[in-house]
Amino acid sequence: MSNFIVKKVAVLGAGVMGAQIAAHCVNAGVPVVLFDLPAKEGPKNGIVQRAIENLKKLSPAPLGDKEHAALIEVANYEDNLDVLKGCDLIIEAIAERMDWKHDLYKKVAPYIAPNAIFASNTSGLSITALSEGFDDELKARFCGVHFFNPPRYMHLVELIPTGSTRPEILDQLEGFLTTTLGKGVVRAKDSPNFIANRVGIFGMMATMHEAQKFGLSVDVVDDLTGAKLGRAKSATFRTADVVGLDTMGHVMKTMQDNLASDPFFPIYKTPEILVGLIAAGSLGQKTGVGFYKKVGKDILRFDAEKGDYVPSTGKADDLVVRILKEKDPAKRMKALRESKNPQAQFLWAIFRDTFHYIAVHLESIADNARDVDFALRWGFGQKSGPFETWQAAGWQQIASWIKEDIDAGKALSDAAMPAWVFDGRTGVHAADGSWSPARKTNVPRSALPVYRRQAFRAPLFGEGAVDGTTAGTTVFEDESVRIWHQNDDVLILSLKTKMRVIGPGVIAGLARAIAEAEQNYQGLVLWNADAAEGGAFSAGADLQSMLPLFMSGGVKAIEPEVAKLQQAHQALKYANVPVVAAVAGLALGGGCELMMHAAKRVASIESYIGLVEVGVGLIPAGGGLKEAAARAAADAKGNDILQFLKNYFTNAATAAVSKSAIEAQKMGYLSADDVIVFNPHELLHVAKIQARAMFDAGYRPPLKSLVPVTGRYGMATISAQLVNMRDGGFISAHDYKLGAMIAEIVSGGDIEPGSMVNEQWLLDLERKAFMELLNNPKTQERIMGMMQTGKPVRN
């Protein structure tokens, strides 16, 4: 298969989605030009320029680095259509109006390069209907490419072909979306709203319908249908507010206009509560008011009966919470169905409605059941897809209960379940693939070359595939770590502790892994099995494990453990084989220090990295400040070190955490030559390649050298700024103390400017300050507060 290299992307439409798709292309280092209409007043490209400025203000941030907004090229349809000739991929993302899209297509079609892919980011319009009017050659290169909002963070992209789309176009685009933009691609049929919105919006409409039936308020429904069900915290009504109630209304209208013969058609009617809110201009998050409204610090919820906002205080009943905590899915579902509690009956009803719906519609919306489950997981934040949930709870038992409810008139539709549901199967996912009603067989996963980069593809209940916790050959395993390999020449160390915190077991595991790697392997990779599923790289030192030591021997008993952590990190830095840290998610405090000591880092774009110890009244003591001093000296290259040191000091003193791996490079936690990976499923693959390449290039650890420091000059300069902040009321006295200690360490202590010190000198300064703070009542307050509430104490 020949390479498909996207040298430049054009995005047509600088609205919310178009601008954010362009931003994510820039994140990935792909040149992009953003088009919109010429402005009627001011600069011709004013509409696009304002959209780009707005990207800097959005939260969550679309850009990995706000300064990269300047890399988006601006254009308008009047003056700049020639630019399209140099684009390999053109994504149309204007408003959901078929006539407007057709008008734009007529304008841009003559400028589309002969080999460029043309795609629409429509959320539900017919891709076939959109392609009407194209010549056959352009039709063959046209498809749907549906990103989910916000595009940087939502893993799902739906690819939708027409009957004319060339298969290789889809394969090329899937490869680009998967590796370059880091997406999970699902191929959908060209049916209204495709897969995720079709099932997800139906689920929300069914939830609203059943909530009204059982008399449940919006806040109670959200408490029931969010994290307690393994779904996004925003649950149902908060999700609607985030998506935008007008957007919800549009998606519902697409279903109303195109699915008149659907057996569930009556449920597609826009709920009266939604109609009223849209009419009032209460469109959710974008207008500041929707199903919820924030007044001061209070969150109010809309009360349909009163037609007004009331305090949001509704919660799930204790009985229902206990049912939902049942670990056996079959027992949990049985308890919900048999309970007389209205909330439990409501939950059974929404499960039943969704199971019924996906069984009836699977053949018309997707090739197989796997695509439905991944679409809902990646597009709606569900931990388990609907087919997975059904299969885990007992396929045939659930099917019989649904049939009973249909026969009794309790279901939302009287549509019969398809015959295949009752053919004796135990589910739709198995080792040989997932069920396809059209093909009447299980369909295996895609074998495209891009998926060879994923050592462990997204797991699916019922497949029984090995994952990163059991795969390969284990060299050593205990409750803290697993040391293993994939039957090749690179050793892997995976942390097993909660939030991958670093305690004595992890420190011992590091030493064992380094010794094993030096003796028998070409490299060592630090990678955790849940890296692609939102797990942490490491949330830092395990404070809980220090409590018994503190209780039995006081502060002095802890000092040897701090020294062990420092020496473990030093051993990592000076290992005789390359150590590569595969970072994803949180890398905080000791976790940040752990990855800083690796020979190289391969980081997921969604890596949140920082030295955050001041939040618990401590300073970094695992070598993080020592590394800051050394890196600042290296960055200075003979110039004034203090100018380079300030960035490292400020980040540590303010507990700043990067909002992306790109920002972590800017902060100095990642080096310029560290690798940023956009698909976390490819993290292990890329990290192992880096380790082998370093070994093949004759890797030697860095020579231990002296570090030039700023001494008392640096201490005095930084401390003067801290005094101003303290006296101005911007920081507390204890914050000042912490800042002054950090300044002393990164400056090398009270010594002559330009002095040369070794790393142990800096480590000793770290450890001394850390021990002093452990005895400080203010620090003890912060530690206890964090352990009890999980939130920092400001004192």
PDB file of N, CA and C in Angstrom, residues 80 149 520 666 717:
ATOM      1  N   ASN A  80      -9.352  33.304  -2.095  1.00  0.00           N
ATOM      2  CA  ASN A  80      -8.300  32.320  -1.802  1.00  0.00           C
ATOM      3  C   ASN A  80      -8.592  30.894  -2.247  1.00  0.00           C
ATOM      4  N   ASN A 149     -17.573  16.668  19.249  1.00  0.00           N
ATOM      5  CA  ASN A 149     -17.202  17.905  19.934  1.00  0.00           C
ATOM      6  C   ASN A 149     -16.882  17.658  21.408  1.00  0.00           C
ATOM      7  N   ASN A 520      19.942  -8.341  30.084  1.00  0.00           N
ATOM      8  CA  ASN A 520      19.371  -9.208  29.057  1.00  0.00           C
ATOM      9  C   ASN A 520      18.632  -8.505  27.914  1.00  0.00           C
ATOM     10  N   LYS A 666       7.030  23.124  26.282  1.00  0.00           N
ATOM     11  CA  LYS A 666       7.274  24.546  26.488  1.00  0.00           C
ATOM     12  C   LYS A 666       7.712  24.822  27.933  1.00  0.00           C
ATOM     13  N   THR A 717      17.508  37.165  43.861  1.00  0.00           N
ATOM     14  CA  THR A 717      16.670  37.740  42.801  1.00  0.00           C
ATOM     15  C   THR A 717      15.259  37.149  42.839  1.00  0.00           C
TER      16      THR A 717
END
